[in-house]
């Protein structure tokens, strides 16, 4: 879409919009930043943010960097979020400073967590607390970039792409694993039976998770 219609609107959030070309640039910047963390292939990366253009870009960046996206419903409480982080073996948490503050007392329970990346700058107290838990605090703006142009890791369509978690209404939330092929097949299926085309706008009423 970015190659075919770079000026066409891709996402609208409230009164702000971003084109496919701009969204692709944001995805590439975030992908490069994630690659700087030198994560292992298929590292679990949780996204705990409200619906926003930044959240959309970060979602694509995780899979572009060959990570496994773990979207977390933004209305979940800290204990529920930590359950997901532990259960999925999340090594990177993408969130905001305000949401991080609510999670701090619980993050010592997440032995696999290595990095927290914020949309904005974190506080010294947050960085100090996380350091004691052997977790590094970053922001997108300050996260370093690879010295050379980023080379995207190879992925195949059967690789794990996303772990979606159930609502947990009848017990602890459970992860549902989807491959890249599953995601594409699902998108094609829904767009086909709804007869969506390039001129349609789709309202996202549900949480992106």
Tab-separated table of C-alpha atoms in Angstrom:
chain	number	residue	atom	x	y	z
A	1	UNK	CA	0.000	0.000	0.000
A	2	UNK	CA	2.863	2.392	0.810
A	3	UNK	CA	4.397	1.707	-2.605
A	4	UNK	CA	1.109	1.951	-4.531
A	5	UNK	CA	-0.678	4.782	-2.695
A	6	UNK	CA	1.862	6.627	-0.485
A	7	UNK	CA	-0.377	9.710	-0.147
A	8	UNK	CA	-3.612	7.840	0.603
A	9	UNK	CA	-4.856	7.964	4.210
A	10	UNK	CA	-3.947	4.779	6.083
A	11	UNK	CA	-5.123	5.471	9.650
A	12	UNK	CA	-7.197	8.198	11.282
A	13	UNK	CA	-7.157	8.746	15.044
A	14	UNK	CA	-9.591	11.397	16.275
A	15	UNK	CA	-8.690	14.367	14.044
A	16	UNK	CA	-5.172	13.168	13.153
A	17	UNK	CA	-4.441	11.125	10.041
A	18	UNK	CA	-1.373	9.440	8.600
A	19	UNK	CA	-0.735	8.338	5.028
A	20	UNK	CA	0.519	4.923	3.976
A	21	UNK	CA	3.898	6.464	3.119
A	22	UNK	CA	4.189	8.141	6.525
A	23	UNK	CA	3.060	4.984	8.301
A	24	UNK	CA	5.683	2.957	6.463
A	25	UNK	CA	8.389	5.432	7.543
A	26	UNK	CA	7.267	5.142	11.158
A	27	UNK	CA	7.229	1.353	10.945
A	28	UNK	CA	10.753	1.320	9.485
A	29	UNK	CA	12.065	3.646	12.225
A	30	UNK	CA	10.571	1.512	14.982
A	31	UNK	CA	11.756	-1.709	13.348
A	32	UNK	CA	15.297	-0.337	13.228
A	33	UNK	CA	15.079	0.633	16.905
A	34	UNK	CA	13.896	-2.840	17.915
A	35	UNK	CA	16.704	-4.464	15.913
A	36	UNK	CA	19.163	-2.386	17.940
A	37	UNK	CA	18.115	-4.358	21.019
A	38	UNK	CA	19.602	-7.479	19.353
A	39	UNK	CA	16.705	-9.678	20.372
A	40	UNK	CA	16.588	-13.375	19.639
A	41	UNK	CA	14.420	-14.513	16.749
A	42	UNK	CA	10.726	-14.802	17.725
A	43	UNK	CA	11.233	-12.774	20.903
A	44	UNK	CA	7.894	-11.996	22.537
A	45	UNK	CA	7.164	-8.253	22.457
A	46	UNK	CA	4.109	-7.016	24.355
A	47	UNK	CA	2.199	-3.901	23.317
A	48	UNK	CA	0.272	-2.301	26.198
A	49	UNK	CA	-1.051	0.990	24.830
A	50	UNK	CA	-4.328	2.701	24.001
A	51	UNK	CA	-5.549	2.722	20.400
A	52	UNK	CA	-3.416	5.190	18.450
A	53	UNK	CA	-1.444	5.660	15.252
A	54	UNK	CA	1.722	4.902	17.254
A	55	UNK	CA	0.229	1.599	18.374
A	56	UNK	CA	-0.519	0.609	14.773
A	57	UNK	CA	3.030	1.441	13.661
A	58	UNK	CA	4.560	-0.436	16.597
A	59	UNK	CA	2.439	-3.509	15.829
A	60	UNK	CA	3.813	-3.741	12.285
A	61	UNK	CA	7.357	-3.014	13.516
A	62	UNK	CA	7.349	-5.980	15.886
A	63	UNK	CA	6.600	-8.486	13.134
A	64	UNK	CA	8.939	-6.728	10.687
A	65	UNK	CA	11.739	-7.264	13.228
A	66	UNK	CA	10.823	-10.998	13.345
A	67	UNK	CA	9.400	-10.630	16.840
A	68	UNK	CA	6.156	-12.135	18.111
A	69	UNK	CA	3.545	-9.496	18.892
A	70	UNK	CA	1.651	-9.894	22.172
A	71	UNK	CA	-1.116	-7.246	22.137
A	72	UNK	CA	-2.463	-6.474	25.616
A	73	UNK	CA	-5.931	-5.002	26.085
A	74	UNK	CA	-5.372	-1.470	27.456
A	75	UNK	CA	-8.259	-1.797	29.949
A	76	UNK	CA	-6.633	-4.703	31.824
A	77	UNK	CA	-5.368	-4.141	35.361
A	78	UNK	CA	-1.734	-4.530	36.374
A	79	UNK	CA	-2.093	-8.076	37.753
A	80	UNK	CA	-3.798	-9.238	34.543
A	81	UNK	CA	-1.102	-7.630	32.398
A	82	UNK	CA	1.673	-9.256	34.429
A	83	UNK	CA	0.004	-12.663	34.028
A	84	UNK	CA	0.206	-12.234	30.244
A	85	UNK	CA	3.816	-11.018	30.357
A	86	UNK	CA	4.820	-14.063	32.420
A	87	UNK	CA	2.743	-16.600	30.488
A	88	UNK	CA	4.026	-15.461	27.070
A	89	UNK	CA	7.636	-15.079	28.211
A	90	UNK	CA	7.693	-11.435	27.079
A	91	UNK	CA	11.202	-9.952	26.757
A	92	UNK	CA	10.214	-6.430	25.596
A	93	UNK	CA	7.297	-4.300	26.796
A	94	UNK	CA	6.130	-1.351	24.663
A	95	UNK	CA	4.017	1.014	26.763
A	96	UNK	CA	3.657	4.566	28.141
A	97	UNK	CA	5.203	6.152	31.232
A	98	UNK	CA	1.818	6.357	32.983
A	99	UNK	CA	1.025	2.693	32.354
A	100	UNK	CA	4.539	1.680	33.396
A	101	UNK	CA	4.065	3.378	36.784
A	102	UNK	CA	1.071	1.142	37.490
A	103	UNK	CA	3.027	-1.976	36.498
A	104	UNK	CA	6.293	-1.248	38.343
A	105	UNK	CA	5.438	-2.997	41.645
A	106	UNK	CA	4.740	-6.227	39.731
A	107	UNK	CA	7.471	-6.396	37.085
A	108	UNK	CA	9.896	-8.259	39.351
A	109	UNK	CA	7.577	-11.232	38.759
A	110	UNK	CA	8.506	-11.256	35.032
A	111	UNK	CA	11.864	-13.068	34.780
A	112	UNK	CA	11.995	-12.936	30.966
A	113	UNK	CA	11.472	-9.168	30.697
A	114	UNK	CA	14.667	-7.414	29.571
A	115	UNK	CA	13.570	-4.090	28.062
A	116	UNK	CA	10.795	-1.519	28.429
A	117	UNK	CA	10.316	0.968	25.564
A	118	UNK	CA	8.180	4.078	26.171
A	119	UNK	CA	6.492	6.465	23.744
A	120	UNK	CA	7.946	9.306	25.801
A	121	UNK	CA	10.802	9.816	28.252
A	122	UNK	CA	10.609	7.854	31.485
A	123	UNK	CA	11.546	9.196	34.906
A	124	UNK	CA	14.773	8.616	36.812
A	125	UNK	CA	12.868	6.739	39.504
A	126	UNK	CA	11.362	4.402	36.904
A	127	UNK	CA	14.786	3.755	35.374
A	128	UNK	CA	16.307	3.128	38.807
A	129	UNK	CA	13.550	0.723	39.836
A	130	UNK	CA	13.829	-1.246	36.594
A	131	UNK	CA	17.619	-1.352	36.840
A	132	UNK	CA	17.275	-3.094	40.201
A	133	UNK	CA	15.120	-5.676	38.394
A	134	UNK	CA	17.778	-5.956	35.671
A	135	UNK	CA	15.430	-4.387	33.107
A	136	UNK	CA	16.595	-1.603	30.759
A	137	UNK	CA	14.386	1.459	30.164
A	138	UNK	CA	14.325	3.107	26.717
A	139	UNK	CA	12.253	5.568	24.718
A	140	UNK	CA	11.645	5.362	20.979
A	141	UNK	CA	13.373	8.738	20.533
A	142	UNK	CA	16.543	7.722	22.380
A	143	UNK	CA	16.748	4.073	21.427
A	144	UNK	CA	19.849	3.723	19.292
A	145	UNK	CA	19.832	2.741	15.654
A	146	UNK	CA	22.080	0.138	14.009
A	147	UNK	CA	25.266	1.676	12.592
A	148	UNK	CA	24.369	0.525	9.084
A	149	UNK	CA	21.050	0.237	7.282
A	150	UNK	CA	18.979	-2.351	9.060
A	151	UNK	CA	18.745	-5.716	7.358
A	152	UNK	CA	15.416	-7.286	8.223
A	153	UNK	CA	15.620	-10.838	9.554
A	154	UNK	CA	14.094	-13.477	7.324
A	155	UNK	CA	10.738	-14.950	8.267
A	156	UNK	CA	8.536	-17.575	6.680
A	157	UNK	CA	4.751	-17.659	6.560
A	158	UNK	CA	4.503	-20.473	9.127
A	159	UNK	CA	6.503	-18.545	11.753
A	160	UNK	CA	4.627	-17.420	14.833
A	161	UNK	CA	3.485	-13.809	14.372
A	162	UNK	CA	1.039	-12.973	17.175
A	163	UNK	CA	-0.182	-14.356	20.486
A	164	UNK	CA	-3.684	-13.049	21.192
A	165	UNK	CA	-4.962	-13.495	24.744
A	166	UNK	CA	-8.531	-14.419	25.607
A	167	UNK	CA	-10.573	-12.129	27.837
A	168	UNK	CA	-10.005	-14.299	30.902
A	169	UNK	CA	-13.648	-13.939	31.957
A	170	UNK	CA	-13.863	-17.576	33.133
A	171	UNK	CA	-10.276	-17.974	34.345
A	172	UNK	CA	-6.729	-16.790	33.613
A	173	UNK	CA	-6.294	-15.418	30.085
A	174	UNK	CA	-4.921	-17.970	27.627
A	175	UNK	CA	-2.784	-17.300	24.576
A	176	UNK	CA	-3.927	-18.116	21.045
A	177	UNK	CA	-1.029	-18.429	18.590
A	178	UNK	CA	-1.324	-17.209	14.982
A	179	UNK	CA	1.254	-17.484	12.208
A	180	UNK	CA	1.896	-14.897	9.500
A	181	UNK	CA	-0.125	-17.117	7.142
A	182	UNK	CA	-3.041	-17.148	9.625
A	183	UNK	CA	-3.081	-13.334	9.768
A	184	UNK	CA	-3.050	-12.906	5.994
A	185	UNK	CA	-5.699	-15.588	5.488
A	186	UNK	CA	-7.922	-13.971	8.124
A	187	UNK	CA	-7.571	-10.517	6.575
A	188	UNK	CA	-8.328	-11.820	3.089
A	189	UNK	CA	-11.325	-13.797	4.346
A	190	UNK	CA	-12.929	-10.899	6.233
A	191	UNK	CA	-12.256	-8.374	3.455
A	192	UNK	CA	-13.782	-10.812	0.958
A	193	UNK	CA	-17.057	-11.560	2.730
A	194	UNK	CA	-17.517	-7.891	3.668
A	195	UNK	CA	-16.662	-6.888	0.079
A	196	UNK	CA	-14.166	-4.280	1.315
A	197	UNK	CA	-12.210	-2.307	-1.265
A	198	UNK	CA	-9.626	0.478	-1.235
A	199	UNK	CA	-12.260	3.200	-0.966
A	200	UNK	CA	-13.730	1.863	2.295
A	201	UNK	CA	-13.016	3.203	5.766
A	202	UNK	CA	-13.253	0.706	8.640
A	203	UNK	CA	-14.160	1.880	12.151
A	204	UNK	CA	-12.181	0.038	14.859
A	205	UNK	CA	-14.639	-0.090	17.774
A	206	UNK	CA	-13.004	-3.002	19.576
A	207	UNK	CA	-9.576	-2.715	21.261
A	208	UNK	CA	-6.795	-3.383	18.755
A	209	UNK	CA	-5.739	-6.289	20.978
